XYZ file of C-alpha atoms in Angstrom:
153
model
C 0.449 -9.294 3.654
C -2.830 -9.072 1.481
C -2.138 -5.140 0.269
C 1.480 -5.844 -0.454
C 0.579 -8.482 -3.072
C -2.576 -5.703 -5.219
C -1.129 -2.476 -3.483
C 0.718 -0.103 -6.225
C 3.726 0.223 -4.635
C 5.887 2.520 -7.061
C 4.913 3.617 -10.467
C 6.256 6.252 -12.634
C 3.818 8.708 -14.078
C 3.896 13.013 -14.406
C 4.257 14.469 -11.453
C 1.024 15.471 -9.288
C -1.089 13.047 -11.583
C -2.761 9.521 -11.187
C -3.006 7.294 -13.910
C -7.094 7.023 -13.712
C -7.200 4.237 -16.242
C -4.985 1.756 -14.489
C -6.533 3.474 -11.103
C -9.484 4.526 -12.154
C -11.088 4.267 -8.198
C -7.896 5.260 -5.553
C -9.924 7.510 -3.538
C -12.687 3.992 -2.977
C -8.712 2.795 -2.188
C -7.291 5.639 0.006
C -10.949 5.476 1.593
C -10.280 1.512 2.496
C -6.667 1.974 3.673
C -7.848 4.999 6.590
C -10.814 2.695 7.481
C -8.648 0.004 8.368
C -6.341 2.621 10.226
C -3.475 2.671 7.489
C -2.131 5.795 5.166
C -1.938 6.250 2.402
C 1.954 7.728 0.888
C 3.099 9.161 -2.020
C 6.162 9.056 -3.842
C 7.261 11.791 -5.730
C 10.205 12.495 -7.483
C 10.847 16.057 -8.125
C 12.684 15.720 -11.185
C 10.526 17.018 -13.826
C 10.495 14.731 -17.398
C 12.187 17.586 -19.577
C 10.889 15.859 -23.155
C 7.185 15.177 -22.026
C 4.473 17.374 -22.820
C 3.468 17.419 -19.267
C 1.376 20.740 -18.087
C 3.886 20.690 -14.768
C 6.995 21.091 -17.340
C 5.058 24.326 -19.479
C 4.125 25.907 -15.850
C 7.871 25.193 -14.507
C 8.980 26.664 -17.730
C 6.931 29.762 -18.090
C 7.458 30.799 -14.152
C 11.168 30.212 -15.076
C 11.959 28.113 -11.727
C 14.025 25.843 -13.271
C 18.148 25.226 -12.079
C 19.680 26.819 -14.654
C 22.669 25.495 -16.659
C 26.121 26.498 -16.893
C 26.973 25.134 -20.537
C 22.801 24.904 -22.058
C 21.631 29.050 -22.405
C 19.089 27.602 -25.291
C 17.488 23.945 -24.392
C 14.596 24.216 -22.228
C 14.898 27.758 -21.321
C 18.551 27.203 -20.158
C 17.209 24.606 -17.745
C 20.444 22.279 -16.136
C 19.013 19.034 -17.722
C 20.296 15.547 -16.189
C 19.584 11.764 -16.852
C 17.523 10.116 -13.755
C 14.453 8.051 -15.034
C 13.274 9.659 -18.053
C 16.223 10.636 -20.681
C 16.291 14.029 -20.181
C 15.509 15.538 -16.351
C 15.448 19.225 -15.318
C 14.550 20.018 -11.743
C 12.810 23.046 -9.948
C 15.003 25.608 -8.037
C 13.965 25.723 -4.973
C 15.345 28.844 -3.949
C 13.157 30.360 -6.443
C 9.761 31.858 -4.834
C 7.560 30.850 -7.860
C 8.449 27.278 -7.178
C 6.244 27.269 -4.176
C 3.189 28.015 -6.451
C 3.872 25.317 -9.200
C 4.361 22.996 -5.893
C 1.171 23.906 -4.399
C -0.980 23.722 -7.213
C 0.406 20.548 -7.966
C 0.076 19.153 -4.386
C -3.535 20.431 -4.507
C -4.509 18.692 -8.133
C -2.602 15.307 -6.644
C -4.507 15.556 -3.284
C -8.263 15.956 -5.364
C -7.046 12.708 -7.164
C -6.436 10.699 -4.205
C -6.394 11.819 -0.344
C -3.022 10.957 0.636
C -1.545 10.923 4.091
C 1.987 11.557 3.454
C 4.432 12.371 0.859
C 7.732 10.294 -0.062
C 9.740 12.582 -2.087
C 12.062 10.670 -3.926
C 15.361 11.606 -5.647
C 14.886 15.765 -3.967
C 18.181 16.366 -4.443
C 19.405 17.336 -8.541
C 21.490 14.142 -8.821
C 21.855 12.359 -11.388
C 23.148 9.720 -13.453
C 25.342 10.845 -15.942
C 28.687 13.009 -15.475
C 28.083 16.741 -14.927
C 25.160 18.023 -17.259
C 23.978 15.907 -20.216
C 21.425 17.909 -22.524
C 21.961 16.067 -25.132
C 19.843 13.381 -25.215
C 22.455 10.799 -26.522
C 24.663 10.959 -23.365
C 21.803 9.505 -21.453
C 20.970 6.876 -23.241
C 22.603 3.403 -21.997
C 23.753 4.986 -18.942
C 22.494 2.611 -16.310
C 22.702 -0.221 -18.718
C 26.308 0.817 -18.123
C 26.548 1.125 -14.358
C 24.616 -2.063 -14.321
C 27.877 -3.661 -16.214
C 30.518 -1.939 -13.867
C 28.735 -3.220 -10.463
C 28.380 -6.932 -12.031
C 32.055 -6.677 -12.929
């Protein structure tokens, strides 16, 4: 009862980072959870933030393991970019054999921040929220204000 009312529970930062001003001590935390015999998880969404300046999205980029698009050749190396949390998503190909590197590296800089016990990943799957592709940056915004309206109706 105590952890779920100071444990982060979900927060949304760059993938295979921790925020270490807002958590500037989650190993001392990790450490605590596996000495009272509890994990630690992670949730990760795979989705990559396409307009942040995020090393993971210039690695993704220059190994090219991207989903490409069928209507974008030119925005973000002809990546398939969707709307899921941030306004414009691209997402890693897993199919692609350079994708295991970016993952790895990733998993390995997340791990030296804090030793988890388990990974959540969250949203795997390219969906997202708008209808077919939507590079452009407009037809993402409002879109779950939108849903929202439709399920309250």
């Amino acid at each position: 009862g105590e952890c779920l009312a100071r444990c982060p529970l979900h927060a949304q930062y760059e993938d295979f980072t921790v925020d270490t001003d807002k958590f500037p001590n989650l190993n001392v935390f990790a450490d605590d959870l596996h000495n009272h015999h509890r994990r630690l998880v992670v949730i990760l969404d795979p989705g990559l933030n396409a307009g942040n300046p995020d090393p993971n999205i210039k690695e993704s980029l220059e190994l090219d393991v991207l989903i490409k698009s069928v209507v974008n050749p030119t925005l973000y190396n002809g990546a398939l970019v969707g709307k899921v949390f941030s306004d414009q998503t691209v997402f890693v190909d897993w199919f692609n054999e350079k994708a295991y590197q970016l993952w790895k590296e990733g998993l390995t800089e997340l791990y030296t921040a804090t030793h988890f016990d388990g990974l959540w990943l969250d949203m795997n799957e390219a969906s997202i929220y708008c209808s077919g592709e939507c590079p452009n940056k407009e037809q993402t915004e409002g879109h779950m204000e939108s849903i929202v309206k439709r399920m309250l109706v």
